[in-house]
Each structure stands twice: as structure tokens, then as C-alpha cells.
Amino acid sequence: ALPGIACVWSSRLPKTMPANPGLCAKMYWGYAFYFYDLRKHYAARLAIEFGVNVLQTDTDVVWLSNPYPTLKGIYRGVQLVSMSDTPLVNAGVFYAQDVRPGDGAAWVLRELSRRLHLFITNSSAVKQYVPWAQPPYFANIDEQTIMNDVLRSSIANVTSYAQATAHWEVKKGATGTRKNRTFRWKETAEYALLNFLGKEVPRRKVRAKLNATARVGELCGAPRLNGLSKYPLHEVGSPRPARAWLSIAPLWLFMPFPSSFSAREIRTCERNGTMGVDGAGGAPFVMGHMAGIRTGAWSRRAILRAHGWWEAGADRLLSAYYGWANR
């Protein structure tokens, strides 16, 4: 049984860089990489072993409305609902529901966790999956590129390390492969596989019609849906047909913020005179991912305050914690 607690600190979280780091770890090392590893590990375990539905969000995601009516309504038959990004999804925001051992969603979650942990802890493993790679290895450990590789593998039912692992051995850093003047990336099987996936993954998308048009009334724009697009998720290598699905969330559900898209929705609220948050006049979108703000938490706070979405009580907590009143 799961413990009846709301917050935990994992004993799997070491305090130092791994013993055999790749160039990616050496160039960009930060605690976040272990965090990526842990959250994907626990998301997989909770969803598959315990049957818990998991909504994973980055800490720079603002919630303006309740996502569950949409996730449990329109998307109730979809096992993975992810935020849109290039080339397919953003690894920072996704919902896993009704995942069953042996289905394609379970394969995706386990494989994503496995690859992240493997390349964080053992950069030499790159050679096992990219035979032409030469040390020193870049050993990419960015969770987003790895998640896209894993998802596209599952959709097309092929094993691919082409984007997140192979391509980064020739794209970044002083890798042994980049130093090899005779190496030709466009002559590799991985380059051909990327071209194949670029055509095959869109071909696998299907459009499912809803029984009735759905209207999201808690948002200012009140978007309507009469169908949704989804991709089949296979347990890679299995001859069984796909038993799980992936959907890319519409922007009004998982929104990049700030962006031209979020600005459009905010203007709709302003025109209607209904700007607010859940239960207070209507929100422009459900959840906003502020990953594009690279100047820290205080910049995000300022943007939220400017829109009237910052909870003033949080300032009191910060003041008490840092002792600002005593200065």
C-alpha cells in the first residue's frame, strides 16, 4: 500500500556527479538531472505497479483552473496526455492514467526511466546502442529529447536511439565521433531512421470523434471539441496490437506561457471582462508552463503578479522564512 503522506524526499538522490559522466553531464551538470531521473522513475512505478494516475508538472507550471474535468472527461480513454513541443511532446507536463502492465504506455514510462538512469550513471553505455560512437561520449541526459525518442519508438513500433542519443554524439561537445574526420552522419542507419520516423509517426495519428461536442466552459474562450487526435502506443517488439494511446494536449490545456498563444487567450478574457482563475470569472487557459522564462523564479512571480494570479500569502511565507521583516 502507498504511504499516507503528501511529500517525500528520495534516498536515491545522491549529492555528487556520477562516477562515469558523459560530456553532457560535465558541461551542464546540476541537481536537476538527478531530479529528472527520480521523477520519471517514480512516475513509472506509481502508474504501473500501484495503478496510480500521475499528473507530472514542472515546478514552473502555473495552474489557473482544474485540469481533471478535461483529463477525466474528453481524454478518459487516453493513457498518456502530454504537452505539445518539438518534435512531439514536452517532458515537463504529462498525465498518465489507467496504465496497465504490458501495454504501450507502461513500456514508454519504464523505457524512459531506464534510458535516463542508464545514461546519467554510465556514459559508456552509449556504445551499446550507437555502435559507431567513439569516446569521450556526449551521453545526452536531457529528459525531453529522450522522451521523444521513446514515444516515437512506441508509436512506430521500432527501437530508436536516433534523436536523443545518436544525433547528440555528432551535434554537441568534443566527442570522439566529432573528432573523427572520416565520419559521415548522413550515411548512418540512425540518420535514415530519423527520416523514417519523421514520416511514419504522423502517418500513425488517428482522429477519434467524440460522442458529443465537449465545451470547456471554465475558460474565457470556452473552447469546443468534437474529436481528438491520438497516436497508438506499442510495447516495442511485441506482435500484439497497440493497447494504449498518446494524445498531445491542446494549448488551452497545457499552455506555453508567456507566448503568442497565451497572449491571444488573455486578450479574449480581457475583451470579455472575465479575467480570473478557477471559480473567479474564467481563466485564459488551464495550466501554463513558464519554461521560457530563463531569469529565475522572481521573474515568474512578477509576471503572475502583473496578471493578478499570484497568491499574496506566498509572500508572507517567504518573508517569514527568510526573515525579511527583521532586516
C-alpha positions as semicolon CSV with decimal commas, in nm:
position;residue;x (nm);y (nm);z (nm)
1;A;0,000;0,000;0,000
2;L;0,109;0,358;-0,059
3;P;0,211;0,559;0,249
4;G;-0,040;0,818;0,363
5;I;0,192;1,115;0,320
6;A;0,188;1,405;0,080
7;C;0,558;1,477;0,029
8;V;0,871;1,263;0,038
9;W;1,246;1,301;-0,013
10;S;1,405;1,015;-0,200
11;S;1,706;0,826;-0,065
12;R;1,801;0,765;-0,430
13;L;1,913;1,126;-0,464
14;P;2,296;1,139;-0,443
15;K;2,479;1,464;-0,381
16;T;2,762;1,431;-0,633
17;M;2,808;1,392;-1,007
18;P;2,810;1,027;-1,122
19;A;3,144;0,848;-1,139
20;N;3,136;0,794;-1,517
21;P;2,974;1,113;-1,655
22;G;2,942;1,195;-2,022
23;L;3,020;1,532;-2,173
24;C;2,657;1,637;-2,130
25;A;2,682;1,593;-1,753
26;K;3,020;1,765;-1,737
27;M;2,904;2,064;-1,943
28;Y;2,563;2,120;-1,786
29;W;2,569;1,940;-1,454
30;G;2,312;2,042;-1,196
31;Y;2,089;1,875;-0,941
32;A;1,809;1,886;-1,197
33;F;1,947;1,582;-1,378
34;Y;1,900;1,360;-1,073
35;F;1,557;1,514;-1,036
36;Y;1,471;1,416;-1,394
37;D;1,584;1,063;-1,318
38;L;1,385;1,037;-0,997
39;R;1,057;1,177;-1,118
40;K;1,049;0,955;-1,424
41;H;1,141;0,655;-1,204
42;Y;0,860;0,722;-0,958
43;A;0,608;0,818;-1,227
44;A;0,665;0,477;-1,388
45;R;0,643;0,286;-1,059
46;L;0,332;0,468;-0,938
47;A;0,147;0,433;-1,268
48;I;0,242;0,072;-1,347
49;E;0,299;-0,105;-1,015
50;F;0,048;0,080;-0,797
51;G;-0,210;0,177;-1,057
52;V;-0,196;0,543;-0,955
53;N;-0,280;0,806;-1,215
54;V;0,010;1,055;-1,226
55;L;-0,001;1,420;-1,332
56;Q;0,362;1,528;-1,360
57;T;0,433;1,901;-1,387
58;D;0,749;2,105;-1,369
59;T;0,778;2,346;-1,077
60;D;0,742;2,640;-1,319
61;V;0,386;2,545;-1,415
62;V;0,103;2,775;-1,303
63;W;-0,242;2,623;-1,251
64;L;-0,529;2,860;-1,330
65;S;-0,805;2,602;-1,345
66;N;-0,871;2,239;-1,261
67;P;-0,735;2,006;-1,536
68;Y;-0,915;1,694;-1,414
69;P;-1,260;1,753;-1,569
70;T;-1,090;1,758;-1,909
71;L;-0,844;1,476;-1,838
72;K;-1,116;1,252;-1,694
73;G;-1,377;1,357;-1,949
74;I;-1,254;1,422;-2,302
75;Y;-0,931;1,223;-2,250
76;R;-1,063;0,941;-2,030
77;G;-0,972;0,673;-2,287
78;V;-0,616;0,802;-2,342
79;Q;-0,332;0,667;-2,129
80;L;-0,079;0,949;-2,185
81;V;-0,172;1,315;-2,237
82;S;0,135;1,532;-2,295
83;M;0,214;1,896;-2,355
84;S;0,299;1,984;-2,714
85;D;0,660;2,059;-2,813
86;T;0,916;1,981;-3,082
87;P;0,923;1,721;-3,232
88;L;0,625;1,581;-3,040
89;V;0,596;1,644;-2,662
90;N;0,732;1,841;-2,369
91;A;0,864;1,611;-2,096
92;G;0,776;1,855;-1,817
93;V;0,397;1,822;-1,828
94;F;0,205;1,499;-1,888
95;Y;-0,072;1,288;-1,738
96;A;-0,057;0,907;-1,715
97;Q;-0,384;0,727;-1,640
98;D;-0,517;0,372;-1,647
99;V;-0,173;0,235;-1,737
100;R;-0,160;-0,144;-1,736
101;P;0,147;-0,369;-1,717
102;G;0,233;-0,484;-2,068
103;D;0,063;-0,203;-2,257
104;G;0,240;0,060;-2,466
105;A;0,210;0,334;-2,206
106;A;0,380;0,111;-1,948
107;W;0,660;0,041;-2,196
108;V;0,708;0,415;-2,258
109;L;0,726;0,504;-1,888
110;R;0,964;0,221;-1,800
111;E;1,186;0,275;-2,102
112;L;1,207;0,649;-2,043
113;S;1,310;0,588;-1,682
114;R;1,562;0,321;-1,784
115;R;1,734;0,532;-2,051
116;L;1,762;0,838;-1,830
117;H;1,913;0,646;-1,541
118;L;2,145;0,449;-1,768
119;F;2,299;0,746;-1,947
120;I;2,325;0,954;-1,630
121;T;2,514;0,684;-1,443
122;N;2,710;0,518;-1,724
123;S;2,808;0,725;-2,027
124;S;2,992;0,426;-2,179
125;A;2,654;0,263;-2,241
126;V;2,617;0,486;-2,547
127;K;2,841;0,244;-2,741
128;Q;2,594;-0,039;-2,680
129;Y;2,317;0,145;-2,864
130;V;2,516;0,359;-3,109
131;P;2,793;0,126;-3,235
132;W;2,982;0,394;-3,432
133;A;3,004;0,635;-3,135
134;Q;3,357;0,700;-3,006
135;P;3,469;0,815;-2,660
136;P;3,451;1,057;-2,500
137;Y;3,074;1,022;-2,530
138;F;2,830;1,309;-2,505
139;A;2,575;1,073;-2,342
140;N;2,277;1,306;-2,369
141;I;2,068;1,308;-2,049
142;D;1,805;1,565;-2,143
143;E;1,474;1,408;-2,046
144;Q;1,277;1,580;-2,322
145;T;1,477;1,452;-2,619
146;I;1,488;1,105;-2,461
147;M;1,112;1,106;-2,402
148;N;1,051;1,198;-2,765
149;D;1,277;0,915;-2,882
150;V;1,092;0,668;-2,660
151;L;0,747;0,785;-2,766
152;R;0,828;0,779;-3,136
153;S;0,975;0,430;-3,090
154;S;0,647;0,315;-2,934
155;I;0,425;0,481;-3,193
156;A;0,613;0,330;-3,488
157;N;0,693;0,003;-3,301
158;V;1,066;0,030;-3,369
159;T;1,360;0,079;-3,134
160;S;1,514;0,422;-3,185
161;Y;1,804;0,598;-3,014
162;A;1,845;0,813;-3,323
163;Q;1,748;1,158;-3,199
164;A;1,834;1,180;-2,830
165;T;2,145;0,961;-2,826
166;A;2,296;0,916;-3,173
167;H;2,233;1,267;-3,307
168;W;2,380;1,431;-2,997
169;E;2,705;1,237;-3,040
170;V;2,757;1,435;-3,361
171;K;2,579;1,756;-3,260
172;K;2,744;1,878;-2,942
173;G;3,070;1,870;-2,749
174;A;3,418;1,740;-2,825
175;T;3,306;1,380;-2,869
176;G;3,528;1,117;-3,023
177;T;3,280;1,092;-3,308
178;R;3,307;1,464;-3,390
179;K;3,684;1,435;-3,390
180;N;3,669;1,157;-3,648
181;R;3,712;1,341;-3,978
182;T;3,604;1,039;-4,183
183;F;3,269;1,002;-4,007
184;R;2,956;1,085;-4,211
185;W;2,637;1,129;-4,008
186;K;2,409;1,123;-4,313
187;E;2,540;0,780;-4,407
188;T;2,434;0,616;-4,080
189;A;2,133;0,395;-4,013
190;E;2,028;0,637;-3,739
191;Y;2,002;0,926;-3,985
192;A;1,784;0,711;-4,210
193;L;1,573;0,610;-3,908
194;L;1,511;0,974;-3,817
195;N;1,385;1,041;-4,169
196;F;1,163;0,732;-4,148
197;L;1,015;0,839;-3,814
198;G;0,954;1,191;-3,944
199;K;0,713;1,040;-4,196
200;E;0,584;0,735;-4,010
201;V;0,482;0,894;-3,680
202;P;0,242;1,149;-3,840
203;R;0,101;0,866;-4,053
204;R;0,009;0,669;-3,740
205;K;-0,204;0,951;-3,594
206;V;-0,577;0,881;-3,590
207;R;-0,872;1,115;-3,533
208;A;-1,141;0,995;-3,293
209;K;-1,484;1,160;-3,296
210;L;-1,644;1,232;-2,959
211;N;-2,000;1,114;-2,892
212;A;-2,099;1,475;-2,829
213;T;-1,929;1,812;-2,867
214;A;-1,742;1,900;-2,547
215;R;-1,734;2,260;-2,426
216;V;-1,477;2,381;-2,170
217;G;-1,691;2,645;-2,001
218;E;-1,448;2,742;-1,725
219;L;-1,217;2,910;-1,979
220;C;-1,282;3,257;-2,122
221;G;-1,272;3,132;-2,479
222;A;-1,496;2,832;-2,396
223;P;-1,322;2,603;-2,650
224;R;-1,529;2,326;-2,807
225;L;-1,409;1,985;-2,920
226;N;-1,590;1,731;-3,132
227;G;-1,296;1,495;-3,161
228;L;-0,937;1,433;-3,058
229;S;-0,620;1,312;-3,226
230;K;-0,419;1,029;-3,078
231;Y;-0,127;0,800;-3,151
232;P;-0,111;0,425;-3,081
233;L;0,145;0,316;-2,822
234;H;0,302;-0,027;-2,870
235;E;0,508;-0,240;-2,639
236;V;0,804;-0,224;-2,876
237;G;0,891;-0,558;-3,029
238;S;0,559;-0,720;-2,938
239;P;0,336;-0,851;-3,219
240;R;0,027;-0,754;-3,019
241;P;-0,175;-0,457;-3,142
242;A;-0,144;-0,131;-2,952
243;R;-0,346;-0,123;-2,629
244;A;-0,268;0,233;-2,519
245;W;-0,282;0,582;-2,667
246;L;-0,100;0,914;-2,658
247;S;-0,270;1,249;-2,715
248;I;-0,098;1,584;-2,750
249;A;-0,286;1,827;-2,526
250;P;-0,441;2,137;-2,687
251;L;-0,269;2,462;-2,595
252;W;-0,559;2,579;-2,379
253;L;-0,497;2,277;-2,153
254;F;-0,115;2,275;-2,129
255;M;-0,006;2,619;-2,248
256;P;0,347;2,758;-2,306
257;F;0,338;3,081;-2,108
258;P;0,417;3,353;-2,191
259;S;0,376;3,302;-2,563
260;S;0,181;3,443;-2,855
261;F;-0,078;3,169;-2,794
262;S;-0,125;3,257;-2,426
263;A;-0,139;3,630;-2,513
264;R;-0,427;3,563;-2,752
265;E;-0,625;3,380;-2,484
266;I;-0,555;3,650;-2,226
267;R;-0,683;3,915;-2,469
268;T;-1,003;3,711;-2,508
269;C;-1,054;3,723;-2,131
270;E;-0,985;4,096;-2,124
271;R;-1,230;4,166;-2,405
272;N;-1,496;3,963;-2,225
273;G;-1,417;4,128;-1,892
274;T;-1,386;3,784;-1,733
275;M;-1,018;3,756;-1,642
276;G;-0,971;3,538;-1,336
277;V;-0,878;3,194;-1,216
278;D;-1,081;2,884;-1,135
279;G;-1,410;2,992;-0,983
280;A;-1,336;3,364;-1,025
281;G;-1,457;3,471;-1,366
282;G;-1,286;3,231;-1,604
283;A;-0,924;3,158;-1,688
284;P;-0,745;3,205;-2,022
285;F;-0,600;2,852;-2,006
286;V;-0,588;2,563;-1,761
287;M;-0,214;2,520;-1,694
288;G;0,072;2,742;-1,813
289;H;0,429;2,619;-1,844
290;M;0,672;2,907;-1,782
291;A;0,980;2,725;-1,915
292;G;1,058;3,013;-2,148
293;I;1,137;3,242;-1,853
294;R;1,510;3,191;-1,803
295;T;1,569;3,466;-1,546
296;G;1,454;3,279;-1,239
297;A;1,162;3,235;-1,002
298;W;1,134;3,606;-0,919
299;S;1,069;3,692;-1,283
300;R;0,795;3,431;-1,295
301;R;0,648;3,575;-0,976
302;A;0,648;3,925;-1,126
303;I;0,461;3,806;-1,437
304;L;0,200;3,626;-1,227
305;R;0,155;3,934;-1,005
306;A;0,109;4,153;-1,312
307;H;-0,181;3,932;-1,425
308;G;-0,330;3,912;-1,074
309;W;-0,258;3,540;-1,039
310;W;-0,003;3,547;-0,757
311;E;-0,119;3,433;-0,414
312;A;-0,021;3,705;-0,169
313;G;0,001;3,452;0,112
314;A;0,309;3,306;-0,055
315;D;0,490;3,637;0,004
316;R;0,416;3,614;0,375
317;L;0,560;3,263;0,384
318;L;0,874;3,376;0,203
319;S;0,911;3,678;0,430
320;A;0,887;3,464;0,740
321;Y;1,125;3,201;0,603
322;Y;1,396;3,450;0,501
323;G;1,343;3,687;0,795
324;W;1,279;3,990;0,575
325;A;1,076;4,159;0,847
326;N;1,383;4,158;1,072
327;R;1,603;4,348;0,827
